[in-house]
Coordinates of C-alpha atoms in Angstrom, one line a residue:
L25 CA -54.2 8.3 -122.4
P26 CA -52.1 6.3 -124.8
N27 CA -53.5 5.4 -128.2
G28 CA -56.0 2.5 -128.3
P29 CA -59.7 1.7 -128.0
D30 CA -59.9 3.1 -124.4
M31 CA -58.7 6.5 -125.6
A32 CA -61.1 6.5 -128.6
A33 CA -64.1 5.6 -126.5
A34 CA -63.2 8.0 -123.7
F35 CA -62.9 10.8 -126.2
L36 CA -66.3 10.0 -127.8
G37 CA -68.0 9.7 -124.4
I38 CA -66.5 12.8 -122.7
A39 CA -66.6 15.1 -125.7
A40 CA -70.4 14.3 -126.1
C41 CA -71.2 16.2 -123.0
A42 CA -68.1 18.2 -121.9
T43 CA -65.2 20.1 -123.5
C44 CA -62.4 17.6 -124.1
A45 CA -58.8 18.4 -124.6
P46 CA -56.6 15.4 -125.4
L47 CA -53.0 15.7 -124.5
N48 CA -49.9 13.8 -125.6
P49 CA -49.1 11.3 -122.8
G50 CA -45.4 11.8 -123.6
Y51 CA -45.3 15.4 -122.4
R52 CA -42.9 16.4 -119.7
R53 CA -44.0 17.9 -116.4
E54 CA -43.5 21.5 -117.5
E55 CA -45.5 20.9 -120.7
F56 CA -48.4 19.4 -118.7
E57 CA -48.4 22.4 -116.4
F58 CA -48.5 24.9 -119.3
Y59 CA -51.4 23.1 -121.1
L60 CA -53.5 22.5 -118.0
R61 CA -53.1 26.1 -116.8
D62 CA -53.7 27.5 -120.2
L63 CA -56.9 25.3 -120.6
G64 CA -58.2 26.1 -117.2
A65 CA -58.9 22.3 -116.9
R66 CA -61.2 21.0 -114.1
A67 CA -60.3 17.3 -114.3
I68 CA -58.0 14.9 -116.0
V69 CA -58.4 11.2 -117.0
V70 CA -55.3 9.0 -116.7
P71 CA -54.7 5.2 -117.0
A72 CA -55.3 3.5 -113.7
G73 CA -52.3 2.4 -111.7
T74 CA -49.7 4.3 -113.9
E75 CA -47.2 6.8 -112.7
M76 CA -47.3 9.9 -114.9
P77 CA -45.8 13.4 -114.3
V78 CA -49.3 14.9 -115.0
R79 CA -50.5 13.5 -111.6
E80 CA -48.1 15.8 -109.8
V81 CA -49.2 18.8 -111.8
A82 CA -52.9 17.9 -111.1
A83 CA -52.2 17.8 -107.4
Q84 CA -50.4 21.1 -107.6
L85 CA -53.3 22.7 -109.5
G86 CA -56.0 21.1 -107.4
L87 CA -57.6 19.2 -110.3
T88 CA -59.8 16.1 -110.0
V89 CA -57.9 13.0 -111.2
M90 CA -60.1 10.2 -112.7
E91 CA -58.6 6.8 -113.4
L92 CA -59.6 4.8 -116.4
E93 CA -60.0 1.1 -115.6
P94 CA -60.4 -1.0 -118.8
S95 CA -62.9 -3.9 -118.7
T96 CA -61.3 -7.3 -118.9
T97 CA -64.6 -9.1 -119.8
Q98 CA -66.4 -6.7 -122.2
L99 CA -65.7 -5.4 -125.7
A100 CA -62.6 -3.3 -126.4
G101 CA -63.2 0.3 -125.3
S102 CA -65.4 -0.6 -122.4
F103 CA -64.1 1.0 -119.1
T104 CA -65.1 2.5 -115.8
L105 CA -63.8 5.9 -114.4
Q106 CA -62.7 5.7 -110.8
G107 CA -62.6 8.9 -108.7
M108 CA -65.4 10.8 -110.5
P109 CA -66.8 13.4 -108.1
A110 CA -70.5 13.0 -107.1
E111 CA -71.5 16.2 -108.8
M112 CA -70.3 14.8 -112.1
V113 CA -72.3 11.6 -111.8
S114 CA -75.6 12.7 -113.3
A115 CA -77.6 12.6 -116.5
P116 CA -75.3 14.0 -119.2
D117 CA -75.9 17.5 -120.5
W118 CA -75.5 16.8 -124.2
G119 CA -73.6 19.4 -126.2
R120 CA -75.4 21.7 -128.6
N121 CA -74.2 22.9 -132.0
D122 CA -72.2 25.9 -130.9
D123 CA -70.9 24.5 -127.6
I124 CA -67.2 23.7 -127.6
A125 CA -66.6 20.0 -127.8
L126 CA -62.8 19.9 -128.4
V127 CA -59.9 22.2 -127.7
L128 CA -56.5 21.5 -129.3
H129 CA -53.4 23.7 -129.4
T130 CA -51.5 24.8 -132.4
S131 CA -47.9 23.4 -132.6
G132 CA -46.3 26.6 -131.5
T133 CA -43.2 26.3 -133.7
T134 CA -42.9 30.0 -134.2
S135 CA -44.8 31.4 -131.2
R136 CA -46.6 30.5 -128.0
P137 CA -49.2 27.7 -128.8
K138 CA -52.7 29.0 -129.3
Q139 CA -55.9 27.4 -128.2
V140 CA -58.2 26.2 -131.1
P141 CA -61.7 25.7 -129.8
L142 CA -63.9 23.5 -132.1
S143 CA -67.7 23.3 -131.7
Y144 CA -69.9 20.3 -132.3
R145 CA -71.0 22.0 -135.6
N146 CA -67.3 22.2 -136.6
L147 CA -66.5 18.6 -135.8
C148 CA -69.7 17.1 -137.3
S149 CA -69.4 19.1 -140.5
S150 CA -65.9 18.0 -141.0
A151 CA -66.6 14.3 -140.2
H152 CA -69.5 14.2 -142.6
N153 CA -67.5 15.9 -145.3
I154 CA -64.7 13.3 -145.0
A155 CA -67.1 10.3 -144.8
R156 CA -69.0 11.5 -147.9
L157 CA -65.9 12.2 -149.9
L158 CA -64.4 8.8 -149.2
G159 CA -67.7 7.0 -149.6
L160 CA -67.4 5.4 -146.2
S161 CA -70.1 2.8 -145.2
P162 CA -70.6 0.2 -142.5
D163 CA -68.6 -2.2 -144.7
D164 CA -65.4 -0.1 -144.1
S165 CA -62.8 -0.6 -141.4
C166 CA -60.0 1.8 -140.9
L167 CA -56.6 0.9 -139.3
N168 CA -55.8 4.0 -137.2
V169 CA -52.0 4.6 -136.8
M170 CA -52.4 8.4 -136.0
P171 CA -52.2 9.7 -132.5
L172 CA -55.6 10.4 -131.0
F173 CA -54.5 13.7 -129.4
H174 CA -54.2 15.1 -133.0
I175 CA -57.0 16.4 -135.3
H176 CA -56.0 13.9 -138.0
G177 CA -56.7 10.8 -135.9
L178 CA -59.7 12.3 -134.0
V179 CA -61.7 13.6 -137.0
G180 CA -60.0 12.3 -140.1
V181 CA -60.3 8.7 -138.9
L182 CA -62.4 8.3 -135.7
L183 CA -65.3 10.7 -136.1
S184 CA -65.5 10.3 -139.9
S185 CA -65.8 6.6 -139.4
M186 CA -68.3 6.9 -136.6
S187 CA -70.5 9.2 -138.7
A188 CA -70.7 6.6 -141.5
G189 CA -71.3 3.6 -139.1
S190 CA -68.0 2.0 -140.1
S191 CA -65.4 0.6 -137.7
V192 CA -62.0 1.7 -136.5
V193 CA -59.1 -0.6 -135.5
C194 CA -57.5 1.5 -132.7
S195 CA -53.8 0.5 -132.7
A196 CA -51.2 1.7 -130.2
G197 CA -49.8 3.9 -133.0
F198 CA -47.7 2.9 -136.0
Q199 CA -45.3 0.1 -135.2
H200 CA -43.5 -1.9 -137.9
D201 CA -44.1 -5.3 -136.3
S202 CA -47.9 -4.8 -135.6
F203 CA -49.0 -3.0 -138.7
A204 CA -49.0 -6.1 -140.9
N205 CA -50.8 -8.3 -138.3
L206 CA -53.5 -5.7 -137.7
M207 CA -54.3 -5.0 -141.3
S208 CA -54.5 -8.8 -142.0
S209 CA -56.4 -9.8 -138.8
F210 CA -59.1 -7.1 -139.2
E211 CA -59.2 -7.0 -143.0
T212 CA -59.0 -3.2 -142.9
T213 CA -60.2 -1.4 -146.1
W214 CA -58.2 1.8 -145.6
Y215 CA -55.8 3.7 -143.4
S216 CA -54.8 7.4 -143.2
A217 CA -51.3 8.7 -142.2
V218 CA -48.7 11.4 -142.7
P219 CA -46.1 11.0 -145.4
T220 CA -43.3 9.8 -143.0
I221 CA -45.5 6.9 -141.9
H222 CA -46.4 6.0 -145.5
Q223 CA -42.6 5.8 -146.2
S224 CA -42.2 3.5 -143.2
I225 CA -45.1 1.3 -144.4
L226 CA -43.4 1.1 -147.9
A227 CA -40.3 -0.2 -146.1
V228 CA -42.5 -2.8 -144.2
A229 CA -44.0 -3.9 -147.6
R230 CA -40.5 -4.3 -149.2
E231 CA -39.3 -6.5 -146.3
N232 CA -42.5 -8.5 -146.2
P233 CA -44.2 -9.0 -149.6
A234 CA -47.2 -10.5 -147.8
V235 CA -48.1 -7.0 -146.5
A236 CA -48.4 -5.7 -150.1
K237 CA -50.5 -8.7 -151.0
C238 CA -52.8 -8.2 -148.0
G239 CA -53.3 -4.5 -148.9
Q240 CA -54.0 -5.4 -152.5
N241 CA -56.7 -7.8 -151.4
N242 CA -58.4 -5.6 -148.7
F243 CA -57.7 -1.9 -149.2
R244 CA -60.1 0.2 -151.1
F245 CA -57.9 3.3 -151.0
I246 CA -55.1 4.9 -148.9
R247 CA -55.4 8.4 -147.5
S248 CA -52.6 10.9 -146.8
S249 CA -52.9 14.2 -144.9
S250 CA -51.3 16.7 -142.4
S251 CA -48.2 17.2 -144.5
S252 CA -47.4 17.3 -148.3
L253 CA -47.1 13.9 -149.9
P254 CA -44.2 13.8 -152.4
P255 CA -45.5 12.5 -155.8
T256 CA -42.8 9.8 -155.8
V257 CA -44.1 8.4 -152.5
M258 CA -47.6 8.5 -153.9
A259 CA -46.6 6.6 -157.0
K260 CA -44.8 3.9 -154.9
L261 CA -47.8 3.4 -152.6
E262 CA -50.1 3.0 -155.6
Q263 CA -47.7 0.6 -157.3
T264 CA -47.2 -1.4 -154.0
F265 CA -50.9 -1.7 -153.0
G266 CA -52.7 -1.3 -156.3
V267 CA -55.2 1.2 -154.9
P268 CA -55.7 5.0 -155.3
V269 CA -53.9 7.2 -152.8
I270 CA -56.1 10.2 -151.8
E271 CA -54.1 13.2 -150.7
S272 CA -56.1 15.5 -148.4
Y273 CA -55.3 18.9 -147.0
G274 CA -56.3 19.9 -143.5
M275 CA -55.5 21.9 -140.4
T276 CA -56.7 22.0 -136.8
E277 CA -58.5 25.3 -137.2
A278 CA -60.7 23.7 -139.9
A279 CA -61.5 20.7 -137.8
H280 CA -59.1 18.8 -140.2
Q281 CA -60.2 18.5 -143.8
M282 CA -60.3 21.5 -146.2
A283 CA -59.5 20.0 -149.6
S284 CA -59.0 16.5 -151.0
N285 CA -58.3 14.7 -154.2
P286 CA -61.4 12.7 -155.1
L287 CA -61.8 9.0 -155.5
P288 CA -61.8 7.6 -159.1
P289 CA -63.2 8.0 -161.6
V290 CA -62.8 11.8 -160.9
A291 CA -59.3 12.9 -161.7
R292 CA -56.6 12.8 -159.0
K293 CA -53.6 15.1 -159.6
P294 CA -50.3 14.1 -158.0
G295 CA -48.7 17.1 -156.3
S296 CA -52.1 18.7 -155.8
V297 CA -54.2 18.6 -152.5
G298 CA -57.3 18.4 -154.6
L299 CA -60.6 20.2 -154.7
P300 CA -62.4 22.0 -151.9
A301 CA -63.9 19.3 -149.7
G302 CA -66.0 21.1 -147.1
P303 CA -65.3 24.8 -146.7
D304 CA -65.2 27.5 -149.3
M305 CA -61.5 28.0 -150.4
T306 CA -59.7 30.6 -152.5
I307 CA -56.4 32.4 -152.8
M308 CA -55.8 35.9 -151.3
D309 CA -53.0 38.4 -151.6
D310 CA -51.5 40.4 -148.7
D311 CA -54.0 43.2 -149.1
G312 CA -57.1 40.9 -148.9
N313 CA -57.8 40.7 -152.7
L314 CA -59.0 37.4 -154.1
L315 CA -56.7 36.1 -156.9
P316 CA -57.5 34.2 -160.1
A317 CA -56.2 30.8 -161.1
E318 CA -52.5 30.2 -161.3
E319 CA -51.6 33.3 -159.2
V320 CA -49.7 32.5 -156.0
G321 CA -51.0 33.9 -152.7
E322 CA -52.3 32.7 -149.3
I323 CA -54.9 29.9 -149.1
V324 CA -58.0 31.2 -147.2
I325 CA -61.1 29.3 -146.0
R326 CA -64.6 29.8 -144.5
G327 CA -67.4 27.4 -143.6
S328 CA -69.2 25.5 -140.9
N329 CA -66.1 23.4 -140.1
V330 CA -63.8 26.4 -139.4
T331 CA -63.2 27.6 -135.9
A332 CA -64.8 30.9 -134.8
G333 CA -61.4 32.0 -133.5
Y334 CA -58.6 31.4 -131.1
A335 CA -59.4 31.4 -127.4
N336 CA -58.5 34.5 -125.5
N337 CA -56.3 35.8 -128.2
P338 CA -57.7 38.9 -130.0
Q339 CA -54.4 39.8 -131.6
A340 CA -54.1 36.4 -133.3
N341 CA -57.7 36.5 -134.5
E342 CA -57.2 40.0 -136.0
A343 CA -54.3 38.6 -138.0
A344 CA -56.0 35.4 -138.9
F345 CA -59.3 36.7 -140.3
T346 CA -59.8 39.0 -143.3
G347 CA -63.3 39.8 -144.5
G348 CA -64.7 36.6 -143.0
W349 CA -61.9 34.4 -144.5
F350 CA -59.5 32.5 -142.3
R351 CA -55.9 32.8 -143.4
T352 CA -54.3 29.4 -143.3
G353 CA -50.6 30.6 -143.4
D354 CA -50.1 28.3 -146.4
Q355 CA -48.9 29.7 -149.8
G356 CA -50.6 28.2 -152.8
R357 CA -52.4 28.5 -156.1
T358 CA -55.2 26.9 -158.1
D359 CA -55.2 25.5 -161.6
E360 CA -57.8 26.1 -164.3
D361 CA -59.7 23.0 -163.0
G362 CA -60.0 24.4 -159.5
Y363 CA -57.4 22.0 -157.9
F364 CA -55.3 23.5 -155.2
Y365 CA -51.6 23.3 -154.9
V366 CA -49.7 24.1 -151.7
T367 CA -46.4 25.7 -152.6
G368 CA -45.1 26.2 -149.0
R369 CA -45.7 27.3 -145.5
I370 CA -45.3 31.0 -145.5
K371 CA -43.4 31.0 -142.2
E372 CA -41.2 28.1 -143.5
M373 CA -40.1 30.0 -146.6
I374 CA -36.3 30.4 -146.6
N375 CA -35.0 33.9 -147.5
R376 CA -31.5 33.2 -148.9
G377 CA -30.1 36.7 -149.6
G378 CA -33.4 37.9 -150.9
E379 CA -34.2 34.8 -152.9
K380 CA -37.4 33.1 -151.5
I381 CA -37.1 29.3 -151.5
S382 CA -39.8 26.8 -150.8
P383 CA -38.1 23.9 -148.9
R384 CA -40.8 21.5 -150.0
E385 CA -39.5 21.9 -153.6
I386 CA -36.0 20.7 -152.5
D387 CA -37.5 17.8 -150.6
E388 CA -39.3 16.5 -153.6
V389 CA -36.2 16.7 -155.8
L390 CA -34.1 14.8 -153.3
L391 CA -36.8 12.1 -152.9
E392 CA -36.5 11.5 -156.7
H393 CA -33.0 10.1 -156.1
P394 CA -33.3 6.3 -155.9
A395 CA -31.0 6.1 -152.8
V396 CA -33.0 8.6 -150.7
A397 CA -35.8 7.3 -148.5
Q398 CA -36.6 10.6 -146.6
A399 CA -35.5 14.2 -147.1
V400 CA -36.1 17.5 -145.4
A401 CA -34.7 20.9 -146.3
F402 CA -34.5 23.7 -143.7
S403 CA -32.8 27.0 -143.0
V404 CA -29.8 27.8 -140.8
P405 CA -28.9 31.4 -139.7
H406 CA -26.3 33.0 -142.0
P407 CA -24.1 36.1 -141.3
T408 CA -24.7 37.8 -144.6
L409 CA -27.5 35.9 -146.4
S410 CA -29.8 36.0 -143.4
E411 CA -30.6 32.3 -144.0
D412 CA -28.8 29.5 -145.8
V413 CA -30.3 26.2 -147.0
I414 CA -29.3 22.8 -145.6
A415 CA -30.9 19.4 -146.2
A416 CA -30.9 16.2 -144.3
V417 CA -31.6 12.8 -145.9
V418 CA -32.1 9.2 -144.7
L419 CA -30.9 6.7 -147.3
D420 CA -32.8 3.7 -148.4
A421 CA -31.5 0.5 -146.7
Q422 CA -29.6 -0.4 -149.9
G423 CA -28.8 3.1 -150.9
T424 CA -25.3 4.6 -151.2
V425 CA -24.6 8.1 -152.4
S426 CA -22.1 10.9 -151.6
E427 CA -23.0 14.4 -150.6
T428 CA -21.3 15.7 -153.8
E429 CA -23.5 13.4 -155.9
L430 CA -26.7 14.6 -154.2
R431 CA -25.8 18.2 -154.5
Q432 CA -25.1 17.6 -158.2
F433 CA -28.5 15.8 -158.5
V434 CA -30.3 18.9 -157.1
F435 CA -28.1 21.3 -159.2
D436 CA -29.2 19.5 -162.3
R437 CA -32.9 20.1 -161.5
L438 CA -33.2 23.4 -159.6
A439 CA -31.8 26.9 -159.8
V440 CA -28.3 27.4 -158.3
F441 CA -29.6 29.5 -155.4
K442 CA -31.9 26.6 -154.3
V443 CA -29.1 24.0 -154.0
P444 CA -28.4 23.3 -150.3
S445 CA -24.9 24.3 -149.1
R446 CA -24.8 21.0 -147.2
I447 CA -26.7 17.8 -147.5
L448 CA -26.3 15.7 -144.4
T449 CA -26.8 11.9 -144.4
V450 CA -28.4 11.0 -141.1
P451 CA -29.9 7.8 -139.5
S452 CA -33.2 9.5 -138.8
I453 CA -34.9 12.9 -139.1
P454 CA -36.5 14.4 -135.9
K455 CA -40.3 14.6 -136.1
G456 CA -43.1 16.1 -134.1
P457 CA -45.4 13.9 -131.9
T458 CA -47.7 13.4 -134.9
G459 CA -45.0 12.2 -137.2
K460 CA -44.8 15.5 -139.2
L461 CA -41.4 17.0 -140.1
Q462 CA -40.9 20.3 -138.3
R463 CA -38.6 22.5 -140.3
I464 CA -38.5 25.6 -138.1
G465 CA -35.6 25.4 -135.7
L466 CA -34.6 22.0 -137.1
H467 CA -30.9 23.1 -137.5
K468 CA -30.6 22.9 -133.7
S469 CA -31.1 19.1 -133.9
F470 CA -28.1 18.8 -136.3
E471 CA -25.6 21.0 -134.6
D472 CA -23.1 18.1 -134.2
E473 CA -23.5 17.1 -137.9
L474 CA -23.1 20.7 -139.1
H475 CA -20.0 21.3 -137.1
I476 CA -16.8 20.6 -139.0
E477 CA -13.4 20.2 -137.4
Y478 CA -10.5 22.3 -138.7
V479 CA -8.3 20.5 -141.2
E480 CA -4.9 21.8 -142.2
P481 CA -4.2 22.4 -145.9
R482 CA -2.1 19.5 -147.2
T483 CA -0.8 20.7 -150.6
E484 CA 0.3 24.0 -152.1
L485 CA -2.9 24.2 -154.1
E486 CA -5.1 23.7 -151.0
K487 CA -3.0 26.4 -149.2
R488 CA -3.7 28.9 -152.0
V489 CA -7.4 28.1 -152.1
V490 CA -7.7 28.5 -148.3
A491 CA -5.8 31.8 -148.5
V492 CA -8.2 33.1 -151.0
F493 CA -11.2 32.0 -148.9
E494 CA -9.7 33.7 -145.8
Q495 CA -9.1 36.9 -147.8
V496 CA -12.6 37.0 -149.3
L497 CA -14.4 35.9 -146.2
D498 CA -12.3 38.1 -143.9
T499 CA -12.0 35.2 -141.4
K500 CA -9.2 32.9 -140.1
P501 CA -8.5 30.1 -140.0
V502 CA -10.4 28.3 -142.7
G503 CA -9.9 24.5 -142.9
T504 CA -9.9 22.6 -146.1
T505 CA -13.3 20.9 -145.4
A506 CA -15.1 24.1 -144.2
N507 CA -18.0 25.1 -146.4
F508 CA -17.4 28.5 -148.1
F509 CA -21.1 29.5 -147.8
S510 CA -21.6 28.3 -144.2
L511 CA -18.6 30.6 -143.3
G512 CA -20.5 33.6 -144.6
G513 CA -19.9 33.3 -148.3
D514 CA -22.5 34.6 -150.8
S515 CA -22.7 34.8 -154.6
L516 CA -20.7 38.1 -154.7
K517 CA -17.9 36.7 -152.6
A518 CA -17.9 33.5 -154.6
T519 CA -17.4 35.5 -157.8
R520 CA -14.4 37.3 -156.2
A521 CA -12.8 34.1 -155.0
L522 CA -13.2 32.4 -158.4
A523 CA -11.8 35.4 -160.2
Q524 CA -8.7 35.3 -158.0
L525 CA -8.1 31.6 -158.5
C526 CA -8.7 31.8 -162.2
S527 CA -6.0 34.5 -162.4
D528 CA -3.6 32.5 -160.2
Y529 CA -3.9 29.2 -162.2
Q530 CA -4.9 30.5 -165.6
V531 CA -8.0 28.2 -165.7
A532 CA -11.6 29.1 -166.5
L533 CA -13.7 28.2 -163.5
P534 CA -17.4 28.4 -164.3
A535 CA -19.5 30.7 -162.0
V536 CA -21.2 27.6 -160.4
S537 CA -17.9 25.9 -159.5
L538 CA -18.0 27.1 -155.9
F539 CA -21.6 26.2 -155.5
L540 CA -20.8 22.6 -156.6
N541 CA -17.5 22.5 -154.8
P542 CA -17.8 24.6 -151.7
T543 CA -14.7 23.4 -149.8
A544 CA -11.1 24.0 -150.4
V545 CA -10.4 20.3 -151.0
K546 CA -13.2 19.9 -153.5
L547 CA -12.4 23.2 -155.3
G548 CA -8.8 22.1 -155.4
V549 CA -9.8 18.9 -157.1
E550 CA -11.8 20.9 -159.7
I551 CA -8.8 23.1 -160.4
T552 CA -6.6 20.0 -160.8
R553 CA -9.0 18.6 -163.3
L554 CA -9.0 21.8 -165.4
L555 CA -5.2 21.8 -165.3
G556 CA -5.2 18.4 -166.8
E557 CA -4.4 19.7 -170.2
N558 CA -1.0 20.7 -168.9
T559 CA 0.5 17.3 -168.1
G560 CA 3.6 18.7 -166.4
V561 CA 1.5 20.7 -163.9
L562 CA -0.9 17.7 -163.5
E563 CA 2.0 15.3 -162.6
K564 CA 3.3 17.8 -160.0
L565 CA -0.1 18.2 -158.4
L566 CA -0.8 14.5 -158.4
A567 CA 2.5 13.9 -156.7
E568 CA 1.6 16.5 -154.0
I569 CA -1.8 14.9 -153.5
E570 CA -0.6 11.3 -153.4
G571 CA -0.6 11.3 -149.6
I572 CA -4.2 12.5 -149.2
S573 CA -6.5 10.0 -147.4
D574 CA -9.7 11.6 -148.5
E575 CA -11.1 8.8 -150.6
E576 CA -13.7 10.9 -152.4
A577 CA -11.0 13.5 -153.4
R578 CA -8.6 10.8 -154.6
L579 CA -11.3 9.1 -156.7
Q580 CA -12.4 12.4 -158.3
I581 CA -8.7 13.2 -159.2
L582 CA -8.2 9.7 -160.7

């Protein structure tokens, strides 16, 4: 079912007496077939009168198809189910604590998606934990913009609100044009979202100051979860809406919430996911030893909201549990006050020639640039380094900045080996169905942007730089705009190339020159600048370069 009051009410009703497995209505036929077979589903619920590929799959698998018909005369969320078999029409057999109420699948970015069964005990524990932490009451109303086939929307918003007797405005999902109208019409007191949606809401507020004013009048707080919230985005939200932003940390296997920053007057720490807010939490090393404050390891949890284990997957369970603790797969640490910091997803860590890099750290630096609205760093395969670092950014509506300037911006703030070889400016960044950025395999989405056409050298200087690149990299041909590191370069090869060029032109190229200027045209510009003390050489080179149409190169030379 699509997002909305019917989906919310159907989940609450069905999950109260049967195992419910909400699926993304945007799935393709093959995806529906995989999930329905894997679940061993007996029946599906679909909107009445709609054509969906899942109907064909249901017919193929012999599943009962029930059609949801919304009421046109009663309250939102009132409906009837057409096509329910007679044996299902009976007094409900209400679920008990350890019965399975909900089954969701992990995202499957690195392996086959795994089934996560969640019991009534898991769901109710998590819902009560969230409601208590946020101080929810019947006076609260949440504007839900998260998909209701995801744990964030189902438990973080819907069940937590129901457990507190408060209300939920069930939108069709986040949409620029409807967000302002819904928050105003229903006087919502909070909303919860992933960072990418928060960034879009900030854009809405910039375009329409009335949105910010409405939020300032009605919101009690704003909640963020499911992905790390950059401190700069947190600060902008608080400045725009004048309320505290509460960052929480959750995952499907924990029925959503694990940790959270508390509401004022207790301290909130930007960059931290807060204090344990439900399960027991600590940091563990690879050997199962628990670590003290400030030591980095894997975040582990245990408690009444944590799944008992993946369904039909003993191998995954053996890897996931150590001494009763569930391994989250997240790398992190605690400070002396007990606040948790997530430093990266272990499987997302980039291994660049033996140097381990957290892509989140690069994201946060790029987001500090005033022209950048969204940023994501990710890995690409590399012939000698194993992996290289690339970043993609979406600029603010009024933002203008070159790739060279962005790389310099990162270089000024992070170690050289963390500076992305390429920073792509793109109109949008692909996201998963819940709005989360998915780094693993992201390079495949940018194959066109990463491909660079061969460009002939145009001056004697460029010809010499290209020749050195070809010699050091042992590859031909190398164009003037090709990235040295993307072609297989590493720090040792960079040192060799710079040493040769320093000898050729009698200039002192710093060791970082090639990291900052990784193409023949840009390194040629840097050599020209260093030769500037010799006016005769400079005049000759400028004469050679006069015909270059590359505006950025010409401006740097001038």
